[in-house]
GROMACS .gro file of C-alpha atoms in nm:
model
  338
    1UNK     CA    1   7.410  11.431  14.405
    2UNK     CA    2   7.535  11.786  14.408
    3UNK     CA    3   7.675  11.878  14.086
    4UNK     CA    4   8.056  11.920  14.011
    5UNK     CA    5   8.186  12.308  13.925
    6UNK     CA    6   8.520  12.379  13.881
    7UNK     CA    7   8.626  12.602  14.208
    8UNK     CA    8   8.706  12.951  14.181
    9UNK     CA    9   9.031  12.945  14.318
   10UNK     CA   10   9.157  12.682  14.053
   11UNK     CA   11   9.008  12.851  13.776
   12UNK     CA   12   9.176  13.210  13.899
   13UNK     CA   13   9.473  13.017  14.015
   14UNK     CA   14   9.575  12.852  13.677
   15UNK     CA   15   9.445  13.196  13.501
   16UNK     CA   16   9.700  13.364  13.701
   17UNK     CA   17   9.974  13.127  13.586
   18UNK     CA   18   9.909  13.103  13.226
   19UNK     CA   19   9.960  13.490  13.209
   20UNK     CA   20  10.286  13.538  13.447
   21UNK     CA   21  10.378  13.198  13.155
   22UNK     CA   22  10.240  13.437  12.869
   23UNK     CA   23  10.461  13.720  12.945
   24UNK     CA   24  10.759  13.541  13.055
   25UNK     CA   25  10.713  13.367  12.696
   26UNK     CA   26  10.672  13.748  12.534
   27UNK     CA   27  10.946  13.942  12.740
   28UNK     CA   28  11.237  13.689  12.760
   29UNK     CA   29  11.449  13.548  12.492
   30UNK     CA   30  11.738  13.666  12.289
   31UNK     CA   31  11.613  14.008  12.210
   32UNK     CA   32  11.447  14.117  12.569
   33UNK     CA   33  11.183  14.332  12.568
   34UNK     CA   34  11.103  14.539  12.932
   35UNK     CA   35  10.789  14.390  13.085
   36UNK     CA   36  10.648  14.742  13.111
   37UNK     CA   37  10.668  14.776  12.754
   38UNK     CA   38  10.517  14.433  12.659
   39UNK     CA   39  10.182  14.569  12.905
   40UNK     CA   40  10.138  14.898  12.817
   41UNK     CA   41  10.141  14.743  12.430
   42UNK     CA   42   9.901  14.528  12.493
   43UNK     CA   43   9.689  14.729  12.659
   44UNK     CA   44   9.711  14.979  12.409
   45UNK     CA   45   9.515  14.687  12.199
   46UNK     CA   46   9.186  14.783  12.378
   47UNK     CA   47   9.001  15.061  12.185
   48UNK     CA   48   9.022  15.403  12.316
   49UNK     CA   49   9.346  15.341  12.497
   50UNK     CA   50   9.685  15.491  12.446
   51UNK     CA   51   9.904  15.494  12.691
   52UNK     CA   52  10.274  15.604  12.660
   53UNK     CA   53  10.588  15.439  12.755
   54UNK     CA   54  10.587  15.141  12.520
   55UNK     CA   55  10.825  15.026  12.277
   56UNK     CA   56  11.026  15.143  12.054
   57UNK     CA   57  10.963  15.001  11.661
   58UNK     CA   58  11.214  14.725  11.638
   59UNK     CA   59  11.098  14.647  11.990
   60UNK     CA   60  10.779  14.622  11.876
   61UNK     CA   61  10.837  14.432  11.535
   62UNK     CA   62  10.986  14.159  11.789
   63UNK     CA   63  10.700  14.115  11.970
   64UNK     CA   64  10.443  14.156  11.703
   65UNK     CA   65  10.566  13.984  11.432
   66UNK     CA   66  10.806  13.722  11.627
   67UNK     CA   67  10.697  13.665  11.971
   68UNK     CA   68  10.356  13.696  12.017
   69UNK     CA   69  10.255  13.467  11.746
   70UNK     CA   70  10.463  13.203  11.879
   71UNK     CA   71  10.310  13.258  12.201
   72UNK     CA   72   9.976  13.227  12.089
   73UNK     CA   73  10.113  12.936  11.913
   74UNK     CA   74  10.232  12.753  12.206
   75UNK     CA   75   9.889  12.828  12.375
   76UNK     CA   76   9.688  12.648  12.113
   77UNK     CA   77   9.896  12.374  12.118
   78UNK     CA   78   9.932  12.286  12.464
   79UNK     CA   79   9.598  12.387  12.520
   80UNK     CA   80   9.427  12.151  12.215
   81UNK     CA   81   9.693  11.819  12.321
   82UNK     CA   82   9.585  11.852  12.671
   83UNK     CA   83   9.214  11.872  12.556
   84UNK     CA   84   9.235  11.570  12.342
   85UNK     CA   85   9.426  11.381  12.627
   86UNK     CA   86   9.176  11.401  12.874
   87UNK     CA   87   8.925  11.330  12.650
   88UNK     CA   88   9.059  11.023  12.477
   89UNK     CA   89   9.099  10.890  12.849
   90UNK     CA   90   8.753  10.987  12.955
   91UNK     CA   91   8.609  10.809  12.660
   92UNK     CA   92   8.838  10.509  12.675
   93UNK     CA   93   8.850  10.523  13.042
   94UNK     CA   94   9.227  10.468  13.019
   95UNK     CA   95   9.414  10.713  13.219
   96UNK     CA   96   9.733  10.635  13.001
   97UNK     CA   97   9.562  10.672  12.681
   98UNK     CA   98   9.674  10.991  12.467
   99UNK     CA   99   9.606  11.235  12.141
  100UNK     CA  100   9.836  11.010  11.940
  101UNK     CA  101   9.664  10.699  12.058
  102UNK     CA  102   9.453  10.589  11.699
  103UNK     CA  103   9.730  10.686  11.478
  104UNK     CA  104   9.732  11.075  11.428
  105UNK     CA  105  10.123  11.091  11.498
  106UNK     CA  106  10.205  10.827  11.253
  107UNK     CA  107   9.945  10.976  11.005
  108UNK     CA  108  10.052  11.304  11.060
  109UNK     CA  109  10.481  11.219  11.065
  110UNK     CA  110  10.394  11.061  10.720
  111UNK     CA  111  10.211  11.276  10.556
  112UNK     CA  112  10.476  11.584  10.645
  113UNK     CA  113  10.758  11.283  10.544
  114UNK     CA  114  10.607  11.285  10.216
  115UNK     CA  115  10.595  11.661  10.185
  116UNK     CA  116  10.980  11.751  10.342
  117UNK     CA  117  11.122  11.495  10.087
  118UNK     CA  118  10.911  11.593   9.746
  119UNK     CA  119  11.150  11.923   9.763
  120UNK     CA  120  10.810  12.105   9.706
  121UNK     CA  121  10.685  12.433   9.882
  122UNK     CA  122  10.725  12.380  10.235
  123UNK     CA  123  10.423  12.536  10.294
  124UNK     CA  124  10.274  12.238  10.196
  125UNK     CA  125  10.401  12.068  10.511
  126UNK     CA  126  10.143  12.157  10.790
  127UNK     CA  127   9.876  12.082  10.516
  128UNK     CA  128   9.990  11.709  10.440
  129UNK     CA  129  10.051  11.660  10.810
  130UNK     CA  130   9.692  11.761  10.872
  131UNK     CA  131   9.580  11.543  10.636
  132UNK     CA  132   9.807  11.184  10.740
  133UNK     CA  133   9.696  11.260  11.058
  134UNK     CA  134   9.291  11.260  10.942
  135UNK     CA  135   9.327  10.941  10.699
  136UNK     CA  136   9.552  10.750  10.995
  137UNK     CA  137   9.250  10.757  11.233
  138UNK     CA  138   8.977  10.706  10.938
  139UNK     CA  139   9.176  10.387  10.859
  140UNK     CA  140   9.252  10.304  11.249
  141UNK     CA  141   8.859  10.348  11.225
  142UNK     CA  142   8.787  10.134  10.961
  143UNK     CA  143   8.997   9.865  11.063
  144UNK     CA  144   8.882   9.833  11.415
  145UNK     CA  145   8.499   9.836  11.301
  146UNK     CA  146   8.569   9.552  11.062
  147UNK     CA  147   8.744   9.343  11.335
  148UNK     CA  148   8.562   9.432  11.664
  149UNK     CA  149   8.272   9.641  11.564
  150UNK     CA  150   8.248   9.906  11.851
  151UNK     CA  151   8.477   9.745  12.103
  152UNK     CA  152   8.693  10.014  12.218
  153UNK     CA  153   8.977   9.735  12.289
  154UNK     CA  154   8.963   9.676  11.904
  155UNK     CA  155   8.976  10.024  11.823
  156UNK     CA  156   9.273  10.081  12.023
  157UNK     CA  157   9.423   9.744  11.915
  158UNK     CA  158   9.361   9.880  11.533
  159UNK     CA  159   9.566  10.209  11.593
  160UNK     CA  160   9.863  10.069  11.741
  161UNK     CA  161   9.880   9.829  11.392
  162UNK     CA  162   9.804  10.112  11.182
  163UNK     CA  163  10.069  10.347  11.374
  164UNK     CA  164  10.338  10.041  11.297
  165UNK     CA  165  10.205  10.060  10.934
  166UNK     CA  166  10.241  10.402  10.875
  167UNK     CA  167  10.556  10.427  11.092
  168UNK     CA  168  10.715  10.158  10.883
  169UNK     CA  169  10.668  10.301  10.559
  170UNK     CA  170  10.789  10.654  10.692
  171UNK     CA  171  11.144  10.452  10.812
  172UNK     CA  172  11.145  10.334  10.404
  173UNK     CA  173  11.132  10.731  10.266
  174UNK     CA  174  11.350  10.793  10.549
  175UNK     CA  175  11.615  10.557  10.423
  176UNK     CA  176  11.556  10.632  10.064
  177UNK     CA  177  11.575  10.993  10.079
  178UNK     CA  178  11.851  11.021  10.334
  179UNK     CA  179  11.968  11.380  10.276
  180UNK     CA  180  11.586  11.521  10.368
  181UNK     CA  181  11.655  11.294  10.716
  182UNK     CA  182  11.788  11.609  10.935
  183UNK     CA  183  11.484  11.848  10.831
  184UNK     CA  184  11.223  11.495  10.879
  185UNK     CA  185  11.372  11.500  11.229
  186UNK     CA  186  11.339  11.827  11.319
  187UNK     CA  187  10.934  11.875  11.258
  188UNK     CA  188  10.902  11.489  11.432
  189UNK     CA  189  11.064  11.653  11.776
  190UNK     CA  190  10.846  11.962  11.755
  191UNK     CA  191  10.881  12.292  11.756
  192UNK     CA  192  10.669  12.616  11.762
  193UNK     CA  193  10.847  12.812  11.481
  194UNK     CA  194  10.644  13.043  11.266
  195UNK     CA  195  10.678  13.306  11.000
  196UNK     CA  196  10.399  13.570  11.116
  197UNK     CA  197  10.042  13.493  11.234
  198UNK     CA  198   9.944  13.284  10.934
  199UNK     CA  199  10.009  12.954  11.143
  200UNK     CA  200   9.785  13.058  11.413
  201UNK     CA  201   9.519  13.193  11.140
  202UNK     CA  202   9.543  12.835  10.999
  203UNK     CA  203   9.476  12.601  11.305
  204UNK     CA  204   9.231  12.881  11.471
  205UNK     CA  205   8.926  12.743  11.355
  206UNK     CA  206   8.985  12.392  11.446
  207UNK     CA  207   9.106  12.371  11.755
  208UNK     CA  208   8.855  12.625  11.841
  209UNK     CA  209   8.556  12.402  11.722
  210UNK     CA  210   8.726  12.077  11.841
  211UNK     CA  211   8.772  12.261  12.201
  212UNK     CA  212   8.434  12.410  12.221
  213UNK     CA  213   8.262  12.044  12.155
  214UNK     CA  214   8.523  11.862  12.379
  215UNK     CA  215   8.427  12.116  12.679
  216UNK     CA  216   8.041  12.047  12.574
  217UNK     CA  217   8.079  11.648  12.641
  218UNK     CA  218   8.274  11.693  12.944
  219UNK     CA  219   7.909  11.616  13.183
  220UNK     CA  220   7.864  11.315  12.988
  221UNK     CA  221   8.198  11.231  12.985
  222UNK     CA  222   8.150  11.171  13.374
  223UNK     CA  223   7.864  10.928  13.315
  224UNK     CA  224   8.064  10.765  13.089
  225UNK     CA  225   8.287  10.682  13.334
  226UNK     CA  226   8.107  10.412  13.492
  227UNK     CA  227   8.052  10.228  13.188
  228UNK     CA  228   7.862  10.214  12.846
  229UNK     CA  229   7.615  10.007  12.989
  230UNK     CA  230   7.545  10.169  13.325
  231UNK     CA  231   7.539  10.486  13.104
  232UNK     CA  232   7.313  10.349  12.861
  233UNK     CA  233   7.067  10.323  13.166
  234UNK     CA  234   7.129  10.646  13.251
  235UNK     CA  235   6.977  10.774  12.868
  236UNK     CA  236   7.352  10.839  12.751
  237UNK     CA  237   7.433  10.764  12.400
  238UNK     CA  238   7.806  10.597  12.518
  239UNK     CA  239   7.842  10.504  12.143
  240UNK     CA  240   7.772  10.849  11.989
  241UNK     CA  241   7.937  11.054  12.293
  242UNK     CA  242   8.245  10.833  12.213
  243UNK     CA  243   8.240  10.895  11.846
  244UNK     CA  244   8.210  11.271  11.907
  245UNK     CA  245   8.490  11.309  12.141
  246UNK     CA  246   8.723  11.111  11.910
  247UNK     CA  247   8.643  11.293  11.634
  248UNK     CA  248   8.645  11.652  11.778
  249UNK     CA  249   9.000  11.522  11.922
  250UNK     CA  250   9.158  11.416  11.655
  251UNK     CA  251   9.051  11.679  11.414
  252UNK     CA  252   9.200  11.931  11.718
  253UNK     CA  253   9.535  11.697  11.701
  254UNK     CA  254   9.552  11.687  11.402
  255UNK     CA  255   9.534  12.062  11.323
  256UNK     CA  256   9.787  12.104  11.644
  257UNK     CA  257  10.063  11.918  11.523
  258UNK     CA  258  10.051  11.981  11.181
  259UNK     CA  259  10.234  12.325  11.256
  260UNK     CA  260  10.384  12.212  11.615
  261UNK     CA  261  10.564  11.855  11.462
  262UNK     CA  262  10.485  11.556  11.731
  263UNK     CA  263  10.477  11.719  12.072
  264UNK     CA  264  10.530  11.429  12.333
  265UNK     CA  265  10.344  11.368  12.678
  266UNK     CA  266  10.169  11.696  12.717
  267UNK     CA  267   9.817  11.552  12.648
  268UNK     CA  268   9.904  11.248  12.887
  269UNK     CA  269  10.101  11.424  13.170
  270UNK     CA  270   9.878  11.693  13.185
  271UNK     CA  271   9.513  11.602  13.257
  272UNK     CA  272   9.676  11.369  13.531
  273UNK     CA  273   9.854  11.633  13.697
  274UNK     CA  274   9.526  11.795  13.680
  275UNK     CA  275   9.343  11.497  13.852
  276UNK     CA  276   9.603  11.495  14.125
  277UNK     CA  277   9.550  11.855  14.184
  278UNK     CA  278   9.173  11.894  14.125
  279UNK     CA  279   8.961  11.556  14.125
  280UNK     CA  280   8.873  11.357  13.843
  281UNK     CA  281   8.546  11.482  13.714
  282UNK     CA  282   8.562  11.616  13.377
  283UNK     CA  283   8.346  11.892  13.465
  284UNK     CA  284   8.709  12.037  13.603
  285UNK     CA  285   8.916  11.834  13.435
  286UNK     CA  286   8.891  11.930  13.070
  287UNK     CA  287   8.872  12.293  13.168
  288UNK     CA  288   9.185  12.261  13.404
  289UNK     CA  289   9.396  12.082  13.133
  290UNK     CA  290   9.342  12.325  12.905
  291UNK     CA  291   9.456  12.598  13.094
  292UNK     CA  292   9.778  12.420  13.230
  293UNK     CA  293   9.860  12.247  12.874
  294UNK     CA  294   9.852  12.589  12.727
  295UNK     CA  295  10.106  12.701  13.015
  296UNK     CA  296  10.307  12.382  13.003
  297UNK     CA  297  10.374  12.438  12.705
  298UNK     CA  298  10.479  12.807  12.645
  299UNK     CA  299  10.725  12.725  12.951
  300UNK     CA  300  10.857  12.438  12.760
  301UNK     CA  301  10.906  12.671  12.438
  302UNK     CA  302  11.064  12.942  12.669
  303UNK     CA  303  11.323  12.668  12.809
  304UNK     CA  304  11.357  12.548  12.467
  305UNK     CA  305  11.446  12.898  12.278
  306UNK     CA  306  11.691  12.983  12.592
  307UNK     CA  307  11.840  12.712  12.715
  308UNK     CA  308  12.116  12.682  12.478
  309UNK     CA  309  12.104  13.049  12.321
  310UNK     CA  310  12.142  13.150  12.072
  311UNK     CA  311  12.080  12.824  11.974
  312UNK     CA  312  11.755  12.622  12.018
  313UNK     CA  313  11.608  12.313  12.086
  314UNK     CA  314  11.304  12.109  12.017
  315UNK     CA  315  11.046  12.153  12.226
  316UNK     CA  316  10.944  11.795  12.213
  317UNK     CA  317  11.308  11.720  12.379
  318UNK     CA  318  11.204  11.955  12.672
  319UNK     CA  319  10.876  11.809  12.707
  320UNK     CA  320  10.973  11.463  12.729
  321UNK     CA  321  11.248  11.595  12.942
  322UNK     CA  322  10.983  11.655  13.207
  323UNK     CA  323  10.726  11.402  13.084
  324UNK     CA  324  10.912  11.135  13.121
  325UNK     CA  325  10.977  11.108  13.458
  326UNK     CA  326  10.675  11.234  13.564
  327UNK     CA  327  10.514  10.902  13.378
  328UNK     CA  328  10.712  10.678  13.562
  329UNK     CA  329  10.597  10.831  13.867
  330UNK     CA  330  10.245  10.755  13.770
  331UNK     CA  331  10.295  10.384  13.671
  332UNK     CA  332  10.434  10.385  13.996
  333UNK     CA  333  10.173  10.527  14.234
  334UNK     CA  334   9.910  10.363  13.984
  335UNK     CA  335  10.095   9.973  14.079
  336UNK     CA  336   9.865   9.917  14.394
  337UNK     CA  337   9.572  10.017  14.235
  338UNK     CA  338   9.632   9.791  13.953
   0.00000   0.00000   0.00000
């Protein structure tokens, strides 16, 4: 069999797209900066450089200390869901399976529940979502091991439960801390604010380690895909490859939305746009989605922060906007199959 590389002119192709998305994302908004200015700054970035013609200083405040981290942001983000979407599918071999499949939403919508309606720093939000969203897929975990053992139909039978749990009990300090219920809302649709770089300083490491060790699995991830057994044959660990991959993805999630709030459909619609577009071995898959989550989403924040100007929306709303209908599409074409 030959092996599977991702083509050149898909890897330059979606390149070229995520930075025309990156500087649409840093140039337009309510305070415009001139495209010329946003390049020469950056370029100015690389040692030994200085060209003239940037901005001004409140020009540059905006994008420094505003835009750009939001941008960067958005690309971690999109780039980490879409990750952990095509790798929950590869290792469940469920094409509609997603990041928030074992219970890292609920875990995560909890734990920054808790934190919103304490009235403590709010600071402390991103941290106690990171943290539901861990303990929601240890327990989804533990449950489905003690039911099923390593059946992945328990597993995924043991999250949805769990996600009701945890779900349930955020609806009760909903409804007993009712005036917290408007900010509660707000981080569950998502949304890329921030307050500097410290947001992207904070889920750096993770997503980065999560990525790199998704991206390692995605060759075995293709044996996978004709079944534990068949894979077993083939000297594959399925059980071990499947543990890593969950892990790395939910620690990645987990670390995503615990400074993005629950981000909808861009780790399902994603890798299958992807697979439409490119084939379905992982070897260009997981690469792929990574690239055009981290796009996907920027776009979606751009919409989201203009739309409506000067107000804003959640970026959630924007990408369910366009996920939505895009899954229907796909239960759709997937009906013969099925």
């Amino acid at each position: 069999m030959r092996p599977v590389r991702l083509p050149r002119r898909w890897l330059f192709g979606s390149l070229a797209v995520l930075v025309a998305a990156v500087l649409l994302g840093l140039t337009v908004g309510p305070a415009g900066l001139p495209l010329r200015g946003v390049v020469t700054e950056i370029v100015n970035l690389v040692p030994g450089i200085d060209l003239a013609g940037g901005l001004d200083d409140r020009e540059a405040a905006v994008l420094w200390q505003l835009r750009a981290p939001r941008v960067v942001l958005g690309l971690l983000v999109g780039a980490m869901l879409a990750l952990a979407g095509a790798g929950y599918q590869g290792v469940f071999r469920n094409p509609l399976a997603d990041p928030y499949l074992l219970g890292v939403a609920a875990g995560a919508g909890l734990g920054a529940t808790f934190a919103i309606v304490s009235g403590g720093n709010r600071l402390l939000v991103p941290l106690a979502a990171f943290t539901g969203g861990v303990l929601g897929v240890a327990a989804t975990y533990a449950l489905g091991r003690s039911v099923g053992g390593r059946s992945t139909n328990s597993l995924i039978l043991a999250g949805v439960a769990v996600a009701a749990f945890l779900t349930s009990v955020q609806t009760y300090v909903n409804q007993r801390n009712s005036d917290s219920l408007r900010e509660v809302y707000g981080w569950i649709l998502g949304r890329l604010l921030t307050a500097g770089w410290d947001e992207v300083l904070a889920v750096l490491p993770y997503i980065a380690v999560s990525a790199v060790v998704i991206l390692a699995h995605r060759r075995l991830l293709d044996v996978l895909s004709v079944g534990p057994d068949e894979a077993g044959t083939l000297g594959v660990p399925a059980a071990r490859v499947r543990l890593t991959v969950v892990l790395a993805a939910t620690l990645g999630t987990a670390a995503a939305v615990s400074v993005s709030g629950l981000i909808g459909f861009v780790g399902i619609v994603v890798p299958h746009i992807v697979r439409m577009l490119a084939g379905s071995s992982y070897r260009v898959v997981l690469p792929l989605a990574a690239a055009v989550g981290a796009t996907f989403l920027v776009v979606a924040d751009l919409v989201a922060r203009t739309v409506v100007s000067p107000g804003e929306l959640p970026v959630g709303v924007v990408t369910a906007f366009v996920g939505a209908p895009f899954f229907t599409l796909v239960l759709r074409s997937a009906r013969r199959t099925w």
